[in-house]
Amino acid sequence: MNPILQTNRLTIRQLTTGDTAFIIELLNTPGWLQFIGDRNVRTTEEAISYLTNGPLKSYAENGFGLYLVATKADDIPIGMCGILKRATLDNPDIGYALLPAFAGMGYAYEMANAVLNYALQELKLPSVCAITLPVNASSIKLLAKLGLKNKGPFVAEDTKETLLLFQS
């Protein structure tokens, strides 16, 4: 599949239903479960449903979505990063997650910076938001490094969780 973006070390492409094993692995990592939430994706069928009703549906409806991020050198999937359109936010937001083995190597910034620039420059989105739990210190630090401004806490309509809202 052709990449949407490339950085010095990464290839970023649309997810496909062939990525089910990776999706099962990523969505069940401790960080995903703690900071994003359990999506109950444990089987190939559940992963196909997640992909079909999430990223693939978003590509068709919005022209963007969550993308697979792989190392350029050996094409190993390491995470996801992309743009989401949530009914609860005024603007699309950036989301990202890495497999634990690839944390702390600068990949999160590299992929999020590339996707954010793509959203603003190529997709011509007027603004991009981000949301995170107030206890997710590494995400808060990354969002600030990306140049997003902390707009303060808000309560998510769907989950009633208090989150921090960032905006470009």
XYZ file of C-alpha atoms in Angstrom:
168
model
C 0.000 0.000 0.000
C 1.273 3.468 -0.860
C 2.284 5.647 2.066
C 0.426 8.862 2.790
C 3.470 10.302 4.520
C 7.103 9.492 5.083
C 9.538 10.917 7.587
C 13.223 10.204 8.040
C 12.465 6.966 9.884
C 8.768 6.261 9.356
C 6.181 5.337 6.755
C 2.577 6.316 7.449
C -0.208 4.621 5.492
C -3.885 3.799 5.656
C -4.857 0.794 7.727
C -6.377 -2.235 5.999
C -8.206 -5.333 7.200
C -4.858 -7.097 6.747
C -3.569 -5.266 9.823
C -5.681 -7.203 12.333
C -2.798 -8.842 14.260
C -1.163 -5.451 14.788
C -4.479 -3.882 15.863
C -5.073 -6.626 18.430
C -1.559 -6.122 19.814
C -1.710 -2.301 19.970
C -5.237 -1.997 21.375
C -4.361 -4.322 24.246
C -1.132 -2.661 25.387
C -1.118 -1.287 28.942
C -0.792 2.306 27.697
C -3.733 1.996 25.303
C -5.919 0.430 27.974
C -4.941 3.039 30.589
C -5.045 6.222 28.511
C -7.409 5.456 25.617
C -9.639 2.708 26.932
C -10.543 -0.903 26.322
C -12.077 -1.322 22.862
C -12.743 -5.047 23.466
C -10.708 -6.103 20.437
C -9.263 -9.548 21.157
C -10.013 -11.592 18.033
C -9.445 -11.220 14.302
C -13.189 -10.698 13.799
C -13.273 -7.940 16.428
C -10.214 -6.293 14.843
C -11.872 -6.367 11.402
C -14.983 -4.776 12.918
C -12.858 -2.103 14.644
C -11.061 -1.306 11.382
C -14.212 -1.357 9.252
C -16.283 0.807 11.586
C -13.408 3.074 12.625
C -10.470 3.999 10.388
C -11.839 2.598 7.097
C -15.210 4.286 7.627
C -13.446 7.545 8.509
C -11.343 7.452 5.314
C -14.543 7.111 3.265
C -16.567 9.720 5.165
C -13.928 12.312 6.104
C -10.942 11.742 3.811
C -8.751 11.068 6.847
C -8.525 8.775 9.855
C -6.076 6.817 11.951
C -3.053 5.566 10.018
C -0.596 2.748 10.556
C 2.934 3.888 11.347
C 5.819 1.570 10.440
C 9.581 1.827 10.481
C 10.884 2.829 7.072
C 13.927 0.548 7.252
C 12.126 -2.759 7.818
C 8.381 -1.958 7.602
C 7.640 -3.055 11.180
C 4.345 -1.587 12.449
C 5.061 0.429 15.590
C 1.935 2.491 16.157
C -1.007 4.474 14.896
C -1.408 8.173 14.355
C -4.057 10.134 12.554
C -6.902 12.575 12.549
C -10.308 11.773 14.013
C -13.633 13.568 13.632
C -15.600 13.267 16.838
C -19.141 14.559 17.210
C -18.181 15.907 20.635
C -15.445 18.271 19.349
C -15.740 21.347 17.137
C -12.597 20.450 15.167
C -10.935 17.177 14.141
C -8.370 15.927 16.635
C -5.063 14.135 16.410
C -4.676 10.759 18.046
C -1.667 8.496 18.430
C -0.395 5.374 20.144
C 2.852 3.406 20.079
C 3.745 -0.145 20.951
C 5.685 -0.041 24.263
C 8.890 -1.373 22.660
C 9.116 1.794 20.537
C 8.393 4.395 23.230
C 11.082 6.860 24.249
C 12.800 6.891 20.845
C 11.280 10.068 19.429
C 8.824 8.191 17.193
C 5.711 9.700 18.820
C 6.841 13.246 18.059
C 8.049 12.320 14.577
C 4.753 10.713 13.552
C 2.476 13.226 15.296
C 4.358 16.196 13.848
C 4.122 14.737 10.338
C 0.395 13.994 10.690
C -0.359 17.402 12.213
C 1.450 19.192 9.370
C -0.377 16.973 6.848
C -3.739 17.853 8.419
C -3.079 21.584 8.393
C -1.187 21.920 5.100
C -2.483 19.132 2.835
C -5.985 18.521 4.186
C -6.365 22.278 4.815
C -8.072 21.748 8.160
C -8.415 25.182 9.795
C -7.570 23.834 13.246
C -6.681 20.534 14.885
C -7.479 19.624 18.486
C -6.148 16.960 20.802
C -7.600 15.468 23.940
C -5.866 13.618 26.741
C -6.397 12.520 30.289
C -4.945 15.018 32.801
C -2.771 12.207 34.247
C -1.133 11.415 30.870
C 2.006 13.505 31.421
C 3.861 12.177 28.364
C 0.957 13.036 26.061
C 0.617 16.523 27.566
C 4.348 17.094 27.010
C 4.141 15.858 23.402
C 1.113 18.034 22.584
C 2.931 21.092 23.922
C 6.047 20.181 21.904
C 3.839 19.996 18.798
C 2.800 23.586 19.470
C -0.772 22.833 20.508
C -2.145 25.147 23.190
C -3.746 23.810 26.349
C -7.297 25.188 26.397
C -7.995 23.618 29.776
C -10.281 20.900 31.071
C -13.591 19.897 29.579
C -16.020 17.068 30.236
C -16.471 14.658 27.336
C -20.166 14.357 26.531
C -19.995 10.665 25.685
C -17.897 9.337 28.590
C -18.368 12.138 31.177
C -14.594 12.019 31.737
C -12.712 15.230 32.458
C -10.096 15.620 29.723
C -7.663 18.327 28.677
C -8.347 20.009 25.346
C -5.461 21.223 23.200
C -5.783 23.157 19.930
C -3.533 24.351 17.112
